[in-house]
mmCIF file of C-alpha atoms in Angstrom:
data_model
loop_
_atom_site.group_PDB
_atom_site.id
_atom_site.type_symbol
_atom_site.label_atom_id
_atom_site.label_comp_id
_atom_site.label_asym_id
_atom_site.label_seq_id
_atom_site.Cartn_x
_atom_site.Cartn_y
_atom_site.Cartn_z
ATOM 1 C CA MET A 29 19.249 -10.963 37.963
ATOM 2 C CA THR A 30 16.777 -12.148 35.308
ATOM 3 C CA VAL A 31 16.546 -10.750 31.795
ATOM 4 C CA SER A 32 13.117 -9.259 32.487
ATOM 5 C CA THR A 33 14.341 -7.497 35.631
ATOM 6 C CA THR A 34 17.314 -6.050 33.777
ATOM 7 C CA LEU A 35 15.097 -4.800 30.973
ATOM 8 C CA LEU A 36 12.689 -3.261 33.478
ATOM 9 C CA GLU A 37 15.558 -1.398 35.121
ATOM 10 C CA GLY A 38 16.651 -0.171 31.714
ATOM 11 C CA PHE A 39 13.137 0.929 30.832
ATOM 12 C CA TRP A 40 12.951 2.867 34.096
ATOM 13 C CA GLU A 41 15.804 5.007 32.748
ATOM 14 C CA ASN A 42 13.709 5.680 29.623
ATOM 15 C CA VAL A 43 10.707 6.594 31.757
ATOM 16 C CA LYS A 44 12.745 8.969 33.948
ATOM 17 C CA LEU A 45 14.212 10.679 30.889
ATOM 18 C CA PHE A 46 10.766 10.948 29.313
ATOM 19 C CA GLY A 47 9.055 12.341 32.423
ATOM 20 C CA LEU A 48 11.759 14.842 33.337
ATOM 21 C CA THR A 49 11.988 16.063 29.744
ATOM 22 C CA LEU A 50 8.265 16.845 29.738
ATOM 23 C CA VAL A 51 8.412 18.561 33.134
ATOM 24 C CA PHE A 52 11.085 20.997 31.937
ATOM 25 C CA ALA A 53 10.512 21.214 28.173
ATOM 26 C CA LEU A 54 6.795 22.109 28.278
ATOM 27 C CA PRO A 55 7.198 25.368 30.265
ATOM 28 C CA ILE A 56 10.555 26.270 28.682
ATOM 29 C CA GLY A 57 8.995 25.760 25.255
ATOM 30 C CA LEU A 58 6.318 28.311 26.131
ATOM 31 C CA LEU A 59 9.015 30.772 27.190
ATOM 32 C CA VAL A 60 10.839 30.224 23.894
ATOM 33 C CA THR A 61 7.540 30.864 22.098
ATOM 34 C CA PHE A 62 7.095 34.232 23.795
ATOM 35 C CA CYS A 63 10.683 35.133 22.857
ATOM 36 C CA SER A 64 10.086 34.098 19.231
ATOM 37 C CA MET A 65 6.951 36.261 19.133
ATOM 38 C CA SER A 66 8.567 39.168 20.995
ATOM 39 C CA LYS A 67 8.270 42.673 19.588
ATOM 40 C CA ILE A 68 11.927 43.239 20.508
ATOM 41 C CA PRO A 69 13.865 42.346 17.301
ATOM 42 C CA PRO A 70 17.120 41.063 18.923
ATOM 43 C CA VAL A 71 15.179 38.762 21.269
ATOM 44 C CA ARG A 72 12.934 37.529 18.468
ATOM 45 C CA TRP A 73 15.735 36.828 15.995
ATOM 46 C CA LEU A 74 18.001 35.243 18.602
ATOM 47 C CA SER A 75 15.197 32.916 19.662
ATOM 48 C CA LYS A 76 14.247 32.012 16.091
ATOM 49 C CA THR A 77 17.883 31.358 15.169
ATOM 50 C CA PHE A 78 18.334 29.084 18.186
ATOM 51 C CA VAL A 79 15.175 27.136 17.337
ATOM 52 C CA TRP A 80 16.323 26.845 13.709
ATOM 53 C CA ILE A 81 19.702 25.422 14.763
ATOM 54 C CA ILE A 82 18.211 22.908 17.203
ATOM 55 C CA ARG A 83 15.482 21.743 14.811
ATOM 56 C CA GLY A 84 17.964 21.550 11.941
ATOM 57 C CA THR A 85 20.537 19.319 13.638
ATOM 58 C CA PRO A 86 20.187 15.688 14.788
ATOM 59 C CA LEU A 87 19.312 14.977 18.401
ATOM 60 C CA MET A 88 22.161 12.467 18.448
ATOM 61 C CA LEU A 89 24.647 15.224 17.634
ATOM 62 C CA GLN A 90 23.170 17.397 20.375
ATOM 63 C CA LEU A 91 23.636 14.541 22.854
ATOM 64 C CA PHE A 92 27.328 14.336 21.962
ATOM 65 C CA VAL A 93 27.755 18.112 22.224
ATOM 66 C CA VAL A 94 26.110 18.343 25.655
ATOM 67 C CA PHE A 95 28.017 15.316 26.921
ATOM 68 C CA TYR A 96 31.517 16.235 25.684
ATOM 69 C CA VAL A 97 31.720 20.035 25.286
ATOM 70 C CA PRO A 98 31.324 21.116 28.965
ATOM 71 C CA GLY A 99 34.200 18.859 30.016
ATOM 72 C CA ILE A 100 36.479 19.790 27.086
ATOM 73 C CA VAL A 101 35.824 23.544 27.066
ATOM 74 C CA PHE A 102 35.043 24.360 30.693
ATOM 75 C CA GLY A 103 36.653 21.420 32.477
ATOM 76 C CA THR A 104 33.390 20.656 34.295
ATOM 77 C CA PRO A 105 31.565 17.677 32.754
ATOM 78 C CA MET A 106 27.997 16.825 33.660
ATOM 79 C CA LYS A 107 27.631 14.874 36.910
ATOM 80 C CA THR A 108 25.928 11.909 35.242
ATOM 81 C CA ARG A 109 25.260 10.632 31.745
ATOM 82 C CA LEU A 110 21.530 10.778 32.421
ATOM 83 C CA MET A 111 21.896 14.486 33.264
ATOM 84 C CA SER A 112 23.655 15.093 29.942
ATOM 85 C CA ALA A 113 20.885 13.268 28.103
ATOM 86 C CA LEU A 114 18.225 15.218 29.994
ATOM 87 C CA VAL A 115 19.778 18.604 29.127
ATOM 88 C CA ALA A 116 20.016 17.667 25.443
ATOM 89 C CA PHE A 117 16.444 16.363 25.346
ATOM 90 C CA VAL A 118 15.024 19.409 27.144
ATOM 91 C CA ILE A 119 16.765 21.807 24.752
ATOM 92 C CA ASN A 120 15.636 19.825 21.716
ATOM 93 C CA TYR A 121 12.009 19.321 22.711
ATOM 94 C CA SER A 122 11.606 22.845 24.084
ATOM 95 C CA CYS A 123 12.270 24.117 20.576
ATOM 96 C CA TYR A 124 9.829 21.686 18.972
ATOM 97 C CA PHE A 125 7.149 22.431 21.555
ATOM 98 C CA SER A 126 7.700 26.181 21.070
ATOM 99 C CA GLU A 127 6.792 25.904 17.388
ATOM 100 C CA ILE A 128 3.640 23.972 18.251
ATOM 101 C CA TYR A 129 2.687 26.608 20.818
ATOM 102 C CA ARG A 130 3.397 29.400 18.349
ATOM 103 C CA GLY A 131 1.256 27.793 15.673
ATOM 104 C CA GLY A 132 -1.607 27.369 18.137
ATOM 105 C CA ILE A 133 -1.429 30.952 19.381
ATOM 106 C CA GLU A 134 -1.214 32.445 15.890
ATOM 107 C CA SER A 135 -4.177 30.349 14.736
ATOM 108 C CA VAL A 136 -6.507 32.218 17.117
ATOM 109 C CA SER A 137 -8.147 35.028 15.163
ATOM 110 C CA VAL A 138 -7.413 38.656 15.908
ATOM 111 C CA GLY A 139 -11.125 39.138 16.520
ATOM 112 C CA GLN A 140 -10.828 37.084 19.720
ATOM 113 C CA HIS A 141 -8.255 39.533 21.081
ATOM 114 C CA GLU A 142 -10.298 42.539 20.000
ATOM 115 C CA ALA A 143 -13.413 41.144 21.671
ATOM 116 C CA GLY A 144 -11.497 40.781 24.920
ATOM 117 C CA GLN A 145 -10.221 44.346 24.673
ATOM 118 C CA VAL A 146 -13.757 45.636 24.096
ATOM 119 C CA LEU A 147 -14.778 43.898 27.330
ATOM 120 C CA GLY A 148 -12.006 45.730 29.139
ATOM 121 C CA MET A 149 -9.801 42.688 29.707
ATOM 122 C CA THR A 150 -6.043 42.969 30.138
ATOM 123 C CA LYS A 151 -3.613 41.159 27.832
ATOM 124 C CA GLY A 152 -3.047 38.543 30.527
ATOM 125 C CA GLN A 153 -6.777 37.964 30.996
ATOM 126 C CA ILE A 154 -7.314 37.698 27.246
ATOM 127 C CA PHE A 155 -4.558 35.102 26.962
ATOM 128 C CA PHE A 156 -5.614 32.915 29.883
ATOM 129 C CA LYS A 157 -9.402 33.280 29.615
ATOM 130 C CA VAL A 158 -9.937 33.609 25.856
ATOM 131 C CA VAL A 159 -6.919 32.343 23.922
ATOM 132 C CA LEU A 160 -5.505 29.545 26.077
ATOM 133 C CA MET A 161 -8.372 27.031 25.847
ATOM 134 C CA GLN A 162 -8.561 27.466 22.098
ATOM 135 C CA VAL A 163 -4.812 26.965 21.821
ATOM 136 C CA VAL A 164 -4.920 23.821 23.986
ATOM 137 C CA LYS A 165 -7.549 22.245 21.750
ATOM 138 C CA LYS A 166 -5.614 23.056 18.587
ATOM 139 C CA ILE A 167 -2.245 21.791 19.790
ATOM 140 C CA ILE A 168 -3.344 18.483 21.336
ATOM 141 C CA PRO A 169 -2.885 16.424 18.093
ATOM 142 C CA PRO A 170 0.609 17.719 17.171
ATOM 143 C CA MET A 171 1.681 17.762 20.814
ATOM 144 C CA SER A 172 0.596 14.150 21.335
ATOM 145 C CA ASN A 173 2.581 13.175 18.252
ATOM 146 C CA GLU A 174 5.726 14.855 19.596
ATOM 147 C CA ILE A 175 5.312 13.295 23.030
ATOM 148 C CA ILE A 176 4.961 9.814 21.550
ATOM 149 C CA THR A 177 8.056 10.511 19.454
ATOM 150 C CA LEU A 178 9.838 11.511 22.664
ATOM 151 C CA VAL A 179 9.128 8.077 24.143
ATOM 152 C CA LYS A 180 10.927 6.430 21.239
ATOM 153 C CA ASP A 181 13.717 9.015 21.129
ATOM 154 C CA THR A 182 14.732 8.192 24.701
ATOM 155 C CA SER A 183 16.444 5.135 23.217
ATOM 156 C CA LEU A 184 18.988 7.511 21.624
ATOM 157 C CA ALA A 185 20.449 8.114 25.084
ATOM 158 C CA ARG A 186 22.367 4.876 24.612
ATOM 159 C CA VAL A 187 24.857 6.729 22.353
ATOM 160 C CA ILE A 188 26.335 8.339 25.476
ATOM 161 C CA ALA A 189 26.077 5.071 27.417
ATOM 162 C CA VAL A 190 22.904 5.755 29.390
ATOM 163 C CA SER A 191 21.734 2.319 30.516
ATOM 164 C CA GLU A 192 18.319 2.460 28.871
ATOM 165 C CA ILE A 193 16.345 -0.594 27.790
ATOM 166 C CA ILE A 194 17.738 -1.101 24.276
ATOM 167 C CA MET A 195 21.296 -0.864 25.563
ATOM 168 C CA MET A 196 20.430 -3.505 28.157
ATOM 169 C CA ALA A 197 18.842 -5.722 25.508
ATOM 170 C CA ASP A 198 21.860 -5.295 23.242
ATOM 171 C CA ARG A 199 24.102 -6.724 25.955
ATOM 172 C CA PHE A 200 22.045 -9.917 25.934
ATOM 173 C CA THR A 201 22.117 -10.000 22.132
ATOM 174 C CA ALA A 202 25.914 -9.969 22.298
ATOM 175 C CA ARG A 203 25.636 -13.188 24.357
ATOM 176 C CA GLY A 204 23.527 -14.874 21.689
ATOM 177 C CA LEU A 205 20.026 -14.028 22.987
ATOM 178 C CA ILE A 206 17.985 -12.265 20.330
ATOM 179 C CA TRP A 207 14.539 -12.225 21.983
ATOM 180 C CA PRO A 208 15.310 -9.478 24.569
ATOM 181 C CA LEU A 209 15.870 -7.036 21.698
ATOM 182 C CA PHE A 210 12.367 -7.683 20.339
ATOM 183 C CA TYR A 211 10.979 -7.783 23.867
ATOM 184 C CA THR A 212 11.902 -4.105 24.240
ATOM 185 C CA GLY A 213 9.342 -3.333 21.558
ATOM 186 C CA VAL A 214 6.598 -4.584 23.877
ATOM 187 C CA PHE A 215 7.555 -1.996 26.501
ATOM 188 C CA PHE A 216 7.431 0.848 23.991
ATOM 189 C CA LEU A 217 4.198 -0.377 22.415
ATOM 190 C CA ILE A 218 2.419 -0.589 25.774
ATOM 191 C CA PHE A 219 3.703 2.800 26.923
ATOM 192 C CA ASN A 220 2.770 4.502 23.658
ATOM 193 C CA GLY A 221 -0.554 2.686 23.627
ATOM 194 C CA LEU A 222 -1.437 4.122 27.031
ATOM 195 C CA LEU A 223 -0.406 7.601 25.905
ATOM 196 C CA THR A 224 -2.505 7.265 22.746
ATOM 197 C CA ILE A 225 -5.571 6.338 24.824
ATOM 198 C CA LEU A 226 -4.898 9.238 27.202
ATOM 199 C CA PHE A 227 -4.620 11.819 24.416
ATOM 200 C CA SER A 228 -7.646 10.380 22.636
ATOM 201 C CA LYS A 229 -9.744 10.844 25.767
ATOM 202 C CA LEU A 230 -8.364 14.345 26.233
ATOM 203 C CA GLU A 231 -9.333 15.290 22.676
ATOM 204 C CA LYS A 232 -12.859 13.963 23.225
ATOM 205 C CA LYS A 233 -13.119 15.883 26.483
ATOM 206 C CA LEU A 234 -12.301 19.094 24.628
ATOM 207 C CA ASP A 235 -14.776 18.394 21.809
ATOM 208 C CA TYR A 236 -17.361 20.521 23.567
ATOM 209 C CA TYR A 237 -15.251 23.556 22.773
ATOM 210 C CA LYS A 238 -15.787 24.180 19.088
ATOM 211 C CA VAL A 239 -13.510 26.595 17.273
#
């Protein structure tokens, strides 16, 4: 197996972790946002405390906790190392996304809600037809930043021995080959470059909606 093939296989692990994290963290983050903005004090404070803990501790530590604690405490470890990494990443990024969502929702003026109520709209209709598009436009820049950070953070999965690209490159470095380690940077640069172009086009597409 060639070096390039090995690195591609490793990068596929990064891509899977990235994609699955987005699939689960984006909707869960919205749920966490609603809990943090809940009018029920215990729900609100529990959610805010959880977000505070996750945002205040390193992702690397969270990876170790998710990987080791279930097996030590409950005797049922995760089925795979990638699953452990995915759970840790989803928890972490759900909390970060929730704060972005919350900031976007709170930035919409009260007048927008009142206007919807005057028109006889329900709370659900106001959110989806009045608030949502404004929120989407406002959160695109910070959300794109977090998503690009997620691409790079997938390399942290190597601390629990997930065979991602940098771990694969490090094995070649141990044999005296240094170039595969720098070669990994090309993969990340291309991937992040494509994401940057995608988000840039999305921002331009939403420029028609001035707030």
